[in-house]
Amino acid sequence: MTTGGTAATRTDVPAARNTLRILSYLAAQRGPVPASTIAAALALPRSTAYRLLGILAEQGFVLHFPEARRYGIGIAAFELSSGFSRQEPIARLGRPILATAVDRIGESAHLAVLHGRDVLYLVEERARRRPSLVTDVGVRLPSHLTASGRAMLAALPAAQLRALFPDRAAFAERGDTGDVHDYAGLRRLLDETRARGYAAEDGAITPGIASVAIAVLDHAGWPAAAIAVTFSRDAVGEERWDTLAGDIRPFAAQLARRISGRSE
């Protein structure tokens, strides 16, 4: 019995790994793709790809479009993503990291995710003797006005960014922020963000308050979240922002490893 169990394990582990690779590949595509494309992209024998796709389709994780001879993500995979959202793993994983960051840096910090064109704040850790902020848990703000949002938008593919901001009506304003009113302005801002290596905003949300942020990328390079530190503009001059961003970066990297299931 032991020998049989060992043989089964040796057979099943590659199959399980390849099944997950297929799901990850399909989730990254813009639409359904042929089985031959999946097999070639993952260096799988076609017979293996078809067999695994058939099993995934039976279980609802993959949809087969027979007329187009293509495969796409199924409803069961969507239900898994809904379970991920319900369990709030990013907030659970990020909260202790954020608390440590605030203790070491001495400024308030928050963790946010993209939610459509907005950022949604999941965790806020306020430093001692620092004022309360508008970035409380559950608050949503226009992503293009916030450091957290800009950090994540800068990591998106151009097509996805354009889909989020198709016209001037997509650019909600908050007072006289003055810097981003259209897609061309947003692209310039995000180019500057990528060149600098971190995102920043200065008074766009609250006058006299600035933030710097680093995106948290998942295993596919997608912006899963962002960590930002917020501070008084008078207390922390712009000459210190590079250093502050450097202080945040290890904590963003730590959360990225946790989200991707990699060891510390």
Short mmCIF file of N, CA, C and O in Angstrom, two decimals, residues 14-148:
data_model
loop_
_atom_site.label_atom_id
_atom_site.label_comp_id
_atom_site.label_asym_id
_atom_site.label_seq_id
_atom_site.Cartn_x
_atom_site.Cartn_y
_atom_site.Cartn_z
N PRO A 14 2.81 16.46 -10.53
CA PRO A 14 2.95 17.23 -11.77
C PRO A 14 1.61 17.61 -12.39
O PRO A 14 1.46 18.71 -12.94
N ALA A 15 0.62 16.73 -12.30
CA ALA A 15 -0.70 17.03 -12.85
C ALA A 15 -1.32 18.20 -12.11
O ALA A 15 -1.90 19.11 -12.73
N ALA A 16 -1.19 18.20 -10.78
CA ALA A 16 -1.73 19.31 -10.00
C ALA A 16 -1.01 20.61 -10.34
O ALA A 16 -1.64 21.67 -10.50
N ARG A 17 0.30 20.53 -10.48
CA ARG A 17 1.07 21.72 -10.81
C ARG A 17 0.67 22.27 -12.18
O ARG A 17 0.48 23.47 -12.37
N ASN A 18 0.52 21.37 -13.15
CA ASN A 18 0.14 21.81 -14.50
C ASN A 18 -1.28 22.35 -14.55
O ASN A 18 -1.57 23.26 -15.32
N THR A 19 -2.15 21.79 -13.73
CA THR A 19 -3.51 22.31 -13.65
C THR A 19 -3.51 23.75 -13.16
O THR A 19 -4.19 24.62 -13.72
N LEU A 20 -2.74 24.01 -12.13
CA LEU A 20 -2.65 25.37 -11.60
C LEU A 20 -1.99 26.31 -12.60
O LEU A 20 -2.36 27.48 -12.71
N ARG A 21 -1.00 25.81 -13.34
CA ARG A 21 -0.36 26.63 -14.36
C ARG A 21 -1.36 27.02 -15.46
O ARG A 21 -1.34 28.16 -15.94
N ILE A 22 -2.22 26.10 -15.84
CA ILE A 22 -3.23 26.40 -16.85
C ILE A 22 -4.18 27.47 -16.35
O ILE A 22 -4.50 28.43 -17.06
N LEU A 23 -4.65 27.33 -15.12
CA LEU A 23 -5.56 28.33 -14.56
C LEU A 23 -4.89 29.70 -14.47
O LEU A 23 -5.51 30.72 -14.79
N SER A 24 -3.65 29.73 -14.03
CA SER A 24 -2.93 31.01 -13.93
C SER A 24 -2.75 31.64 -15.31
O SER A 24 -2.91 32.86 -15.47
N TYR A 25 -2.45 30.81 -16.29
CA TYR A 25 -2.27 31.32 -17.65
C TYR A 25 -3.58 31.90 -18.18
O TYR A 25 -3.60 33.01 -18.74
N LEU A 26 -4.67 31.17 -18.02
CA LEU A 26 -5.96 31.65 -18.52
C LEU A 26 -6.38 32.94 -17.82
O LEU A 26 -6.95 33.84 -18.45
N ALA A 27 -6.10 33.03 -16.52
CA ALA A 27 -6.49 34.24 -15.77
C ALA A 27 -5.74 35.47 -16.25
O ALA A 27 -6.23 36.59 -16.09
N ALA A 28 -4.58 35.28 -16.86
CA ALA A 28 -3.77 36.42 -17.31
C ALA A 28 -4.11 36.86 -18.73
O ALA A 28 -3.60 37.88 -19.20
N GLN A 29 -4.98 36.10 -19.44
CA GLN A 29 -5.30 36.42 -20.83
C GLN A 29 -6.48 37.39 -20.90
O GLN A 29 -7.31 37.45 -20.00
N ARG A 30 -6.55 38.10 -22.01
CA ARG A 30 -7.63 39.07 -22.20
C ARG A 30 -8.93 38.40 -22.64
O ARG A 30 -10.00 39.01 -22.61
N GLY A 31 -8.87 37.16 -23.06
CA GLY A 31 -10.06 36.43 -23.50
C GLY A 31 -9.73 34.96 -23.67
O GLY A 31 -8.58 34.54 -23.44
N PRO A 32 -10.72 34.15 -24.06
CA PRO A 32 -10.48 32.72 -24.26
C PRO A 32 -9.40 32.46 -25.31
O PRO A 32 -9.25 33.23 -26.26
N VAL A 33 -8.68 31.36 -25.15
CA VAL A 33 -7.58 31.02 -26.06
C VAL A 33 -7.68 29.55 -26.47
O VAL A 33 -8.26 28.73 -25.73
N PRO A 34 -7.11 29.17 -27.62
CA PRO A 34 -7.13 27.76 -28.04
C PRO A 34 -6.27 26.88 -27.14
O PRO A 34 -5.30 27.33 -26.54
N ALA A 35 -6.65 25.60 -27.08
CA ALA A 35 -5.88 24.65 -26.28
C ALA A 35 -4.45 24.54 -26.80
O ALA A 35 -3.51 24.38 -26.01
N SER A 36 -4.28 24.63 -28.12
CA SER A 36 -2.92 24.53 -28.69
C SER A 36 -2.04 25.67 -28.21
O SER A 36 -0.83 25.48 -27.97
N THR A 37 -2.63 26.86 -28.04
CA THR A 37 -1.87 28.01 -27.55
C THR A 37 -1.46 27.79 -26.10
O THR A 37 -0.33 28.11 -25.70
N ILE A 38 -2.37 27.25 -25.31
CA ILE A 38 -2.08 26.96 -23.89
C ILE A 38 -0.95 25.94 -23.80
O ILE A 38 0.01 26.12 -23.03
N ALA A 39 -1.05 24.88 -24.59
CA ALA A 39 -0.03 23.84 -24.57
C ALA A 39 1.34 24.40 -24.95
O ALA A 39 2.35 24.11 -24.29
N ALA A 40 1.37 25.23 -25.99
CA ALA A 40 2.65 25.80 -26.44
C ALA A 40 3.22 26.76 -25.41
O ALA A 40 4.43 26.74 -25.13
N ALA A 41 2.36 27.60 -24.83
CA ALA A 41 2.83 28.60 -23.87
C ALA A 41 3.41 27.95 -22.62
O ALA A 41 4.35 28.47 -22.02
N LEU A 42 2.84 26.80 -22.22
CA LEU A 42 3.26 26.14 -20.99
C LEU A 42 4.17 24.94 -21.24
O LEU A 42 4.52 24.23 -20.29
N ALA A 43 4.53 24.72 -22.51
CA ALA A 43 5.40 23.60 -22.88
C ALA A 43 4.82 22.27 -22.41
O ALA A 43 5.53 21.42 -21.87
N LEU A 44 3.52 22.10 -22.66
CA LEU A 44 2.83 20.86 -22.29
C LEU A 44 2.52 20.05 -23.55
O LEU A 44 2.23 20.63 -24.61
N PRO A 45 2.56 18.72 -23.47
CA PRO A 45 2.05 17.92 -24.58
C PRO A 45 0.57 18.26 -24.82
O PRO A 45 -0.17 18.49 -23.86
N ARG A 46 0.17 18.29 -26.07
CA ARG A 46 -1.22 18.66 -26.36
C ARG A 46 -2.21 17.71 -25.68
O ARG A 46 -3.25 18.14 -25.20
N SER A 47 -1.86 16.43 -25.64
CA SER A 47 -2.77 15.46 -25.01
C SER A 47 -2.96 15.79 -23.53
O SER A 47 -4.07 15.69 -23.00
N THR A 48 -1.89 16.21 -22.87
CA THR A 48 -1.98 16.59 -21.46
C THR A 48 -2.83 17.84 -21.28
O THR A 48 -3.69 17.91 -20.40
N ALA A 49 -2.61 18.82 -22.13
CA ALA A 49 -3.38 20.07 -22.05
C ALA A 49 -4.87 19.79 -22.24
O ALA A 49 -5.71 20.28 -21.47
N TYR A 50 -5.22 19.00 -23.26
CA TYR A 50 -6.63 18.70 -23.51
C TYR A 50 -7.25 17.92 -22.35
O TYR A 50 -8.39 18.16 -21.96
N ARG A 51 -6.49 16.97 -21.81
CA ARG A 51 -7.03 16.16 -20.70
C ARG A 51 -7.29 17.04 -19.48
O ARG A 51 -8.37 16.95 -18.86
N LEU A 52 -6.34 17.90 -19.12
CA LEU A 52 -6.52 18.75 -17.95
C LEU A 52 -7.61 19.79 -18.17
O LEU A 52 -8.40 20.09 -17.27
N LEU A 53 -7.69 20.34 -19.37
CA LEU A 53 -8.76 21.29 -19.68
C LEU A 53 -10.12 20.63 -19.58
O LEU A 53 -11.09 21.24 -19.12
N GLY A 54 -10.21 19.37 -20.01
CA GLY A 54 -11.48 18.65 -19.90
C GLY A 54 -11.92 18.48 -18.46
O GLY A 54 -13.10 18.67 -18.13
N ILE A 55 -10.96 18.13 -17.61
CA ILE A 55 -11.28 17.97 -16.18
C ILE A 55 -11.69 19.30 -15.57
O ILE A 55 -12.68 19.39 -14.82
N LEU A 56 -10.95 20.36 -15.89
CA LEU A 56 -11.28 21.68 -15.36
C LEU A 56 -12.65 22.14 -15.84
O LEU A 56 -13.41 22.78 -15.09
N ALA A 57 -12.99 21.83 -17.09
CA ALA A 57 -14.30 22.20 -17.61
C ALA A 57 -15.42 21.44 -16.90
O ALA A 57 -16.47 22.01 -16.58
N GLU A 58 -15.19 20.16 -16.63
CA GLU A 58 -16.18 19.36 -15.91
C GLU A 58 -16.48 19.94 -14.53
O GLU A 58 -17.62 19.92 -14.05
N GLN A 59 -15.45 20.50 -13.89
CA GLN A 59 -15.60 21.04 -12.54
C GLN A 59 -16.00 22.51 -12.52
O GLN A 59 -16.17 23.09 -11.45
N GLY A 60 -16.12 23.13 -13.69
CA GLY A 60 -16.57 24.51 -13.76
C GLY A 60 -15.47 25.56 -13.63
O GLY A 60 -15.77 26.76 -13.63
N PHE A 61 -14.21 25.13 -13.57
CA PHE A 61 -13.12 26.10 -13.44
C PHE A 61 -12.72 26.69 -14.79
O PHE A 61 -12.08 27.73 -14.85
N VAL A 62 -13.09 25.99 -15.86
CA VAL A 62 -12.80 26.44 -17.22
C VAL A 62 -14.07 26.34 -18.05
O VAL A 62 -14.88 25.42 -17.86
N LEU A 63 -14.27 27.30 -18.95
CA LEU A 63 -15.37 27.26 -19.91
C LEU A 63 -14.82 26.92 -21.29
O LEU A 63 -13.80 27.47 -21.71
N HIS A 64 -15.51 26.00 -21.96
CA HIS A 64 -15.12 25.65 -23.33
C HIS A 64 -16.10 26.34 -24.29
O HIS A 64 -17.32 26.24 -24.14
N PHE A 65 -15.55 27.04 -25.27
CA PHE A 65 -16.36 27.70 -26.30
C PHE A 65 -16.19 26.88 -27.59
O PHE A 65 -15.23 27.10 -28.34
N PRO A 66 -17.10 25.92 -27.81
CA PRO A 66 -16.87 24.95 -28.90
C PRO A 66 -16.81 25.57 -30.29
O PRO A 66 -16.00 25.14 -31.12
N GLU A 67 -17.66 26.58 -30.57
CA GLU A 67 -17.63 27.19 -31.91
C GLU A 67 -16.28 27.86 -32.19
O GLU A 67 -15.75 27.81 -33.29
N ALA A 68 -15.74 28.49 -31.17
CA ALA A 68 -14.45 29.19 -31.33
C ALA A 68 -13.26 28.28 -31.06
O ALA A 68 -12.11 28.66 -31.32
N ARG A 69 -13.53 27.09 -30.48
CA ARG A 69 -12.47 26.15 -30.10
C ARG A 69 -11.47 26.81 -29.15
O ARG A 69 -10.25 26.72 -29.33
N ARG A 70 -12.03 27.45 -28.16
CA ARG A 70 -11.20 28.16 -27.18
C ARG A 70 -11.66 27.85 -25.76
O ARG A 70 -12.78 27.37 -25.55
N TYR A 71 -10.77 28.19 -24.82
CA TYR A 71 -11.05 27.97 -23.40
C TYR A 71 -10.83 29.26 -22.62
O TYR A 71 -9.91 30.02 -22.91
N GLY A 72 -11.68 29.47 -21.62
CA GLY A 72 -11.55 30.64 -20.76
C GLY A 72 -11.86 30.28 -19.31
O GLY A 72 -12.25 29.15 -19.00
N ILE A 73 -11.69 31.24 -18.42
CA ILE A 73 -11.93 31.03 -16.99
C ILE A 73 -13.42 30.78 -16.74
O ILE A 73 -14.29 31.46 -17.30
N GLY A 74 -13.73 29.81 -15.85
CA GLY A 74 -15.10 29.45 -15.54
C GLY A 74 -15.60 30.05 -14.24
O GLY A 74 -14.85 30.68 -13.49
N ILE A 75 -16.88 29.80 -13.95
CA ILE A 75 -17.53 30.40 -12.79
C ILE A 75 -16.93 29.90 -11.47
O ILE A 75 -16.87 30.64 -10.48
N ALA A 76 -16.47 28.65 -11.44
CA ALA A 76 -15.89 28.13 -10.20
C ALA A 76 -14.63 28.90 -9.82
O ALA A 76 -14.36 29.13 -8.64
N ALA A 77 -13.85 29.30 -10.83
CA ALA A 77 -12.66 30.10 -10.55
C ALA A 77 -13.06 31.47 -10.02
O ALA A 77 -12.41 32.02 -9.12
N PHE A 78 -14.13 32.04 -10.57
CA PHE A 78 -14.63 33.31 -10.07
C PHE A 78 -15.07 33.19 -8.61
O PHE A 78 -14.83 34.08 -7.80
N GLU A 79 -15.71 32.08 -8.27
CA GLU A 79 -16.14 31.88 -6.89
C GLU A 79 -14.96 31.80 -5.94
O GLU A 79 -15.03 32.26 -4.79
N LEU A 80 -13.85 31.24 -6.42
CA LEU A 80 -12.63 31.24 -5.59
C LEU A 80 -12.16 32.66 -5.32
O LEU A 80 -11.77 32.99 -4.20
N SER A 81 -12.20 33.51 -6.36
CA SER A 81 -11.78 34.90 -6.17
C SER A 81 -12.71 35.62 -5.21
O SER A 81 -12.28 36.46 -4.42
N SER A 82 -14.01 35.28 -5.24
CA SER A 82 -14.95 35.89 -4.30
C SER A 82 -14.63 35.47 -2.87
O SER A 82 -14.71 36.27 -1.94
N GLY A 83 -14.25 34.20 -2.71
CA GLY A 83 -13.86 33.73 -1.38
C GLY A 83 -12.62 34.44 -0.88
O GLY A 83 -12.49 34.78 0.30
N PHE A 84 -11.69 34.70 -1.79
CA PHE A 84 -10.49 35.46 -1.45
C PHE A 84 -10.87 36.83 -0.91
O PHE A 84 -10.35 37.28 0.11
N SER A 85 -11.81 37.50 -1.58
CA SER A 85 -12.24 38.83 -1.15
C SER A 85 -12.93 38.77 0.22
O SER A 85 -12.69 39.62 1.08
N ARG A 86 -13.78 37.77 0.40
CA ARG A 86 -14.52 37.67 1.67
C ARG A 86 -13.59 37.47 2.85
O ARG A 86 -13.84 37.97 3.95
N GLN A 87 -12.52 36.72 2.66
CA GLN A 87 -11.61 36.41 3.77
C GLN A 87 -10.62 37.53 4.06
O GLN A 87 -9.88 37.46 5.04
N GLU A 88 -10.59 38.56 3.20
CA GLU A 88 -9.74 39.73 3.40
C GLU A 88 -8.29 39.36 3.71
O GLU A 88 -7.68 39.87 4.65
N PRO A 89 -7.69 38.49 2.90
CA PRO A 89 -6.32 38.05 3.23
C PRO A 89 -5.30 39.16 3.13
O PRO A 89 -4.32 39.17 3.89
N ILE A 90 -5.48 40.10 2.20
CA ILE A 90 -4.47 41.16 2.06
C ILE A 90 -4.44 42.02 3.32
O ILE A 90 -3.38 42.37 3.83
N ALA A 91 -5.62 42.34 3.86
CA ALA A 91 -5.67 43.10 5.10
C ALA A 91 -5.07 42.32 6.26
O ALA A 91 -4.31 42.86 7.07
N ARG A 92 -5.38 41.03 6.33
CA ARG A 92 -4.85 40.20 7.43
C ARG A 92 -3.34 40.07 7.34
O ARG A 92 -2.63 40.13 8.36
N LEU A 93 -2.84 39.87 6.13
CA LEU A 93 -1.39 39.73 5.95
C LEU A 93 -0.67 41.06 6.13
O LEU A 93 0.45 41.11 6.62
N GLY A 94 -1.34 42.15 5.72
CA GLY A 94 -0.68 43.44 5.74
C GLY A 94 -0.69 44.15 7.07
O GLY A 94 0.21 44.97 7.33
N ARG A 95 -1.67 43.86 7.92
CA ARG A 95 -1.81 44.63 9.17
C ARG A 95 -0.56 44.56 10.05
O ARG A 95 -0.06 45.61 10.50
N PRO A 96 -0.01 43.37 10.34
CA PRO A 96 1.20 43.35 11.19
C PRO A 96 2.41 44.00 10.51
O PRO A 96 3.25 44.60 11.18
N ILE A 97 2.50 43.89 9.19
CA ILE A 97 3.61 44.52 8.46
C ILE A 97 3.49 46.03 8.57
O ILE A 97 4.49 46.74 8.81
N LEU A 98 2.28 46.53 8.42
CA LEU A 98 2.07 47.97 8.50
C LEU A 98 2.37 48.49 9.90
O LEU A 98 2.96 49.56 10.07
N ALA A 99 1.97 47.73 10.92
CA ALA A 99 2.24 48.15 12.29
C ALA A 99 3.74 48.25 12.55
O ALA A 99 4.20 49.21 13.19
N THR A 100 4.50 47.29 12.04
CA THR A 100 5.95 47.34 12.21
C THR A 100 6.54 48.53 11.47
O THR A 100 7.44 49.22 11.97
N ALA A 101 6.02 48.79 10.26
CA ALA A 101 6.53 49.92 9.48
C ALA A 101 6.31 51.24 10.21
O ALA A 101 7.21 52.10 10.26
N VAL A 102 5.15 51.43 10.80
CA VAL A 102 4.84 52.66 11.52
C VAL A 102 5.75 52.81 12.73
O VAL A 102 6.25 53.91 13.03
N ASP A 103 5.99 51.70 13.44
CA ASP A 103 6.88 51.75 14.61
C ASP A 103 8.28 52.19 14.20
O ASP A 103 8.93 52.97 14.92
N ARG A 104 8.77 51.71 13.07
CA ARG A 104 10.14 52.00 12.66
C ARG A 104 10.28 53.36 11.99
O ARG A 104 11.29 54.05 12.17
N ILE A 105 9.27 53.76 11.21
CA ILE A 105 9.36 55.01 10.46
C ILE A 105 8.90 56.20 11.28
O ILE A 105 9.41 57.31 11.14
N GLY A 106 7.90 55.97 12.15
CA GLY A 106 7.41 57.05 13.01
C GLY A 106 6.37 57.94 12.36
O GLY A 106 6.05 59.01 12.89
N GLU A 107 5.84 57.53 11.20
CA GLU A 107 4.76 58.26 10.54
C GLU A 107 3.59 57.32 10.29
O GLU A 107 3.76 56.10 10.24
N SER A 108 2.40 57.88 10.12
CA SER A 108 1.22 57.07 9.86
C SER A 108 1.30 56.42 8.49
O SER A 108 1.89 56.96 7.56
N ALA A 109 0.68 55.24 8.37
CA ALA A 109 0.72 54.51 7.11
C ALA A 109 -0.62 53.84 6.86
O ALA A 109 -1.43 53.64 7.77
N HIS A 110 -0.85 53.51 5.60
CA HIS A 110 -2.07 52.77 5.25
C HIS A 110 -1.80 51.80 4.12
O HIS A 110 -0.81 51.91 3.39
N LEU A 111 -2.69 50.83 4.02
CA LEU A 111 -2.66 49.82 2.97
C LEU A 111 -3.94 49.97 2.15
O LEU A 111 -5.04 50.03 2.71
N ALA A 112 -3.80 50.04 0.84
CA ALA A 112 -4.96 50.26 -0.03
C ALA A 112 -4.89 49.33 -1.24
O ALA A 112 -3.82 48.83 -1.61
N VAL A 113 -6.06 49.09 -1.86
CA VAL A 113 -6.15 48.32 -3.10
C VAL A 113 -6.94 49.12 -4.12
O VAL A 113 -7.71 50.02 -3.76
N LEU A 114 -6.77 48.79 -5.40
CA LEU A 114 -7.58 49.40 -6.43
C LEU A 114 -8.98 48.80 -6.40
O LEU A 114 -9.14 47.58 -6.26
N HIS A 115 -9.97 49.65 -6.56
CA HIS A 115 -11.36 49.20 -6.66
C HIS A 115 -12.01 50.01 -7.77
O HIS A 115 -12.52 51.10 -7.54
N GLY A 116 -11.93 49.48 -9.00
CA GLY A 116 -12.32 50.29 -10.15
C GLY A 116 -11.34 51.43 -10.33
O GLY A 116 -10.12 51.23 -10.33
N ARG A 117 -11.87 52.66 -10.46
CA ARG A 117 -10.99 53.84 -10.58
C ARG A 117 -10.63 54.41 -9.22
O ARG A 117 -9.90 55.41 -9.14
N ASP A 118 -11.11 53.81 -8.16
CA ASP A 118 -10.85 54.32 -6.81
C ASP A 118 -9.80 53.47 -6.12
O ASP A 118 -9.47 52.36 -6.54
N VAL A 119 -9.29 54.01 -5.01
CA VAL A 119 -8.55 53.19 -4.07
C VAL A 119 -9.46 52.95 -2.86
O VAL A 119 -10.22 53.84 -2.45
N LEU A 120 -9.38 51.75 -2.33
CA LEU A 120 -10.13 51.38 -1.13
C LEU A 120 -9.13 51.11 -0.03
O LEU A 120 -8.21 50.29 -0.19
N TYR A 121 -9.28 51.80 1.09
CA TYR A 121 -8.33 51.67 2.19
C TYR A 121 -8.72 50.50 3.09
O TYR A 121 -9.84 50.46 3.62
N LEU A 122 -7.79 49.56 3.25
CA LEU A 122 -8.05 48.34 4.01
C LEU A 122 -7.53 48.41 5.44
O LEU A 122 -8.14 47.86 6.35
N VAL A 123 -6.39 49.05 5.63
CA VAL A 123 -5.76 49.12 6.95
C VAL A 123 -5.17 50.51 7.12
O VAL A 123 -4.56 51.05 6.19
N GLU A 124 -5.35 51.08 8.31
CA GLU A 124 -4.65 52.33 8.65
C GLU A 124 -3.98 52.15 10.00
O GLU A 124 -4.58 51.63 10.95
N GLU A 125 -2.74 52.55 10.08
CA GLU A 125 -1.99 52.53 11.34
C GLU A 125 -1.51 53.95 11.60
O GLU A 125 -0.73 54.50 10.83
N ARG A 126 -2.00 54.55 12.68
CA ARG A 126 -1.63 55.93 12.97
C ARG A 126 -0.45 55.95 13.93
O ARG A 126 -0.43 55.26 14.95
N ALA A 127 0.55 56.74 13.59
CA ALA A 127 1.71 56.89 14.46
C ALA A 127 1.33 57.73 15.68
O ALA A 127 0.37 58.50 15.66
N ARG A 128 2.09 57.58 16.73
CA ARG A 128 1.84 58.34 17.96
C ARG A 128 2.00 59.84 17.71
O ARG A 128 2.89 60.26 16.98
N ARG A 129 1.08 60.59 18.29
CA ARG A 129 1.10 62.05 18.21
C ARG A 129 1.00 62.56 16.77
O ARG A 129 1.53 63.60 16.42
N ARG A 130 0.33 61.77 15.91
CA ARG A 130 0.07 62.21 14.56
C ARG A 130 -1.44 62.40 14.38
O ARG A 130 -2.23 61.68 14.98
N PRO A 131 -1.86 63.37 13.57
CA PRO A 131 -3.29 63.64 13.41
C PRO A 131 -4.02 62.52 12.68
O PRO A 131 -3.41 61.74 11.95
N SER A 132 -5.33 62.45 12.88
CA SER A 132 -6.13 61.48 12.13
C SER A 132 -6.18 61.90 10.66
O SER A 132 -6.03 63.07 10.32
N LEU A 133 -6.38 60.91 9.78
CA LEU A 133 -6.35 61.15 8.34
C LEU A 133 -7.69 60.74 7.72
O LEU A 133 -8.49 60.03 8.34
N VAL A 134 -7.91 61.17 6.49
CA VAL A 134 -9.14 60.78 5.79
C VAL A 134 -9.06 59.35 5.27
O VAL A 134 -10.06 58.79 4.84
N THR A 135 -7.87 58.74 5.28
CA THR A 135 -7.67 57.40 4.73
C THR A 135 -8.01 56.32 5.74
O THR A 135 -7.25 55.39 5.96
N ASP A 136 -9.18 56.44 6.35
CA ASP A 136 -9.62 55.45 7.32
C ASP A 136 -10.08 54.19 6.59
O ASP A 136 -10.35 54.20 5.38
N VAL A 137 -10.21 53.09 7.33
CA VAL A 137 -10.62 51.82 6.75
C VAL A 137 -12.00 51.96 6.11
O VAL A 137 -12.93 52.50 6.71
N GLY A 138 -12.12 51.47 4.87
CA GLY A 138 -13.39 51.52 4.16
C GLY A 138 -13.60 52.75 3.30
O GLY A 138 -14.53 52.80 2.50
N VAL A 139 -12.75 53.77 3.46
CA VAL A 139 -12.86 55.00 2.67
C VAL A 139 -12.39 54.72 1.24
O VAL A 139 -11.42 53.99 1.01
N ARG A 140 -13.08 55.31 0.26
CA ARG A 140 -12.68 55.23 -1.14
C ARG A 140 -12.35 56.64 -1.64
O ARG A 140 -13.07 57.60 -1.32
N LEU A 141 -11.27 56.76 -2.42
CA LEU A 141 -10.87 58.04 -3.00
C LEU A 141 -10.44 57.81 -4.44
O LEU A 141 -10.02 56.71 -4.80
N PRO A 142 -10.52 58.84 -5.29
CA PRO A 142 -10.07 58.70 -6.68
C PRO A 142 -8.60 58.29 -6.73
O PRO A 142 -7.74 58.95 -6.15
N SER A 143 -8.31 57.22 -7.45
CA SER A 143 -6.95 56.66 -7.43
C SER A 143 -5.92 57.63 -7.98
O SER A 143 -4.78 57.67 -7.48
N HIS A 144 -6.28 58.42 -8.99
CA HIS A 144 -5.28 59.27 -9.63
C HIS A 144 -4.87 60.46 -8.77
O HIS A 144 -3.91 61.15 -9.08
N LEU A 145 -5.59 60.69 -7.66
CA LEU A 145 -5.24 61.79 -6.76
C LEU A 145 -4.40 61.35 -5.57
O LEU A 145 -3.85 62.19 -4.86
N THR A 146 -4.31 60.05 -5.33
CA THR A 146 -3.64 59.55 -4.13
C THR A 146 -2.30 58.91 -4.47
O THR A 146 -2.12 58.39 -5.58
N ALA A 147 -1.39 58.93 -3.51
CA ALA A 147 -0.10 58.28 -3.73
C ALA A 147 -0.28 56.78 -3.90
O ALA A 147 0.34 56.16 -4.78
N SER A 148 -1.13 56.17 -3.09
CA SER A 148 -1.38 54.73 -3.21
C SER A 148 -1.92 54.39 -4.59
O SER A 148 -1.46 53.44 -5.24
#
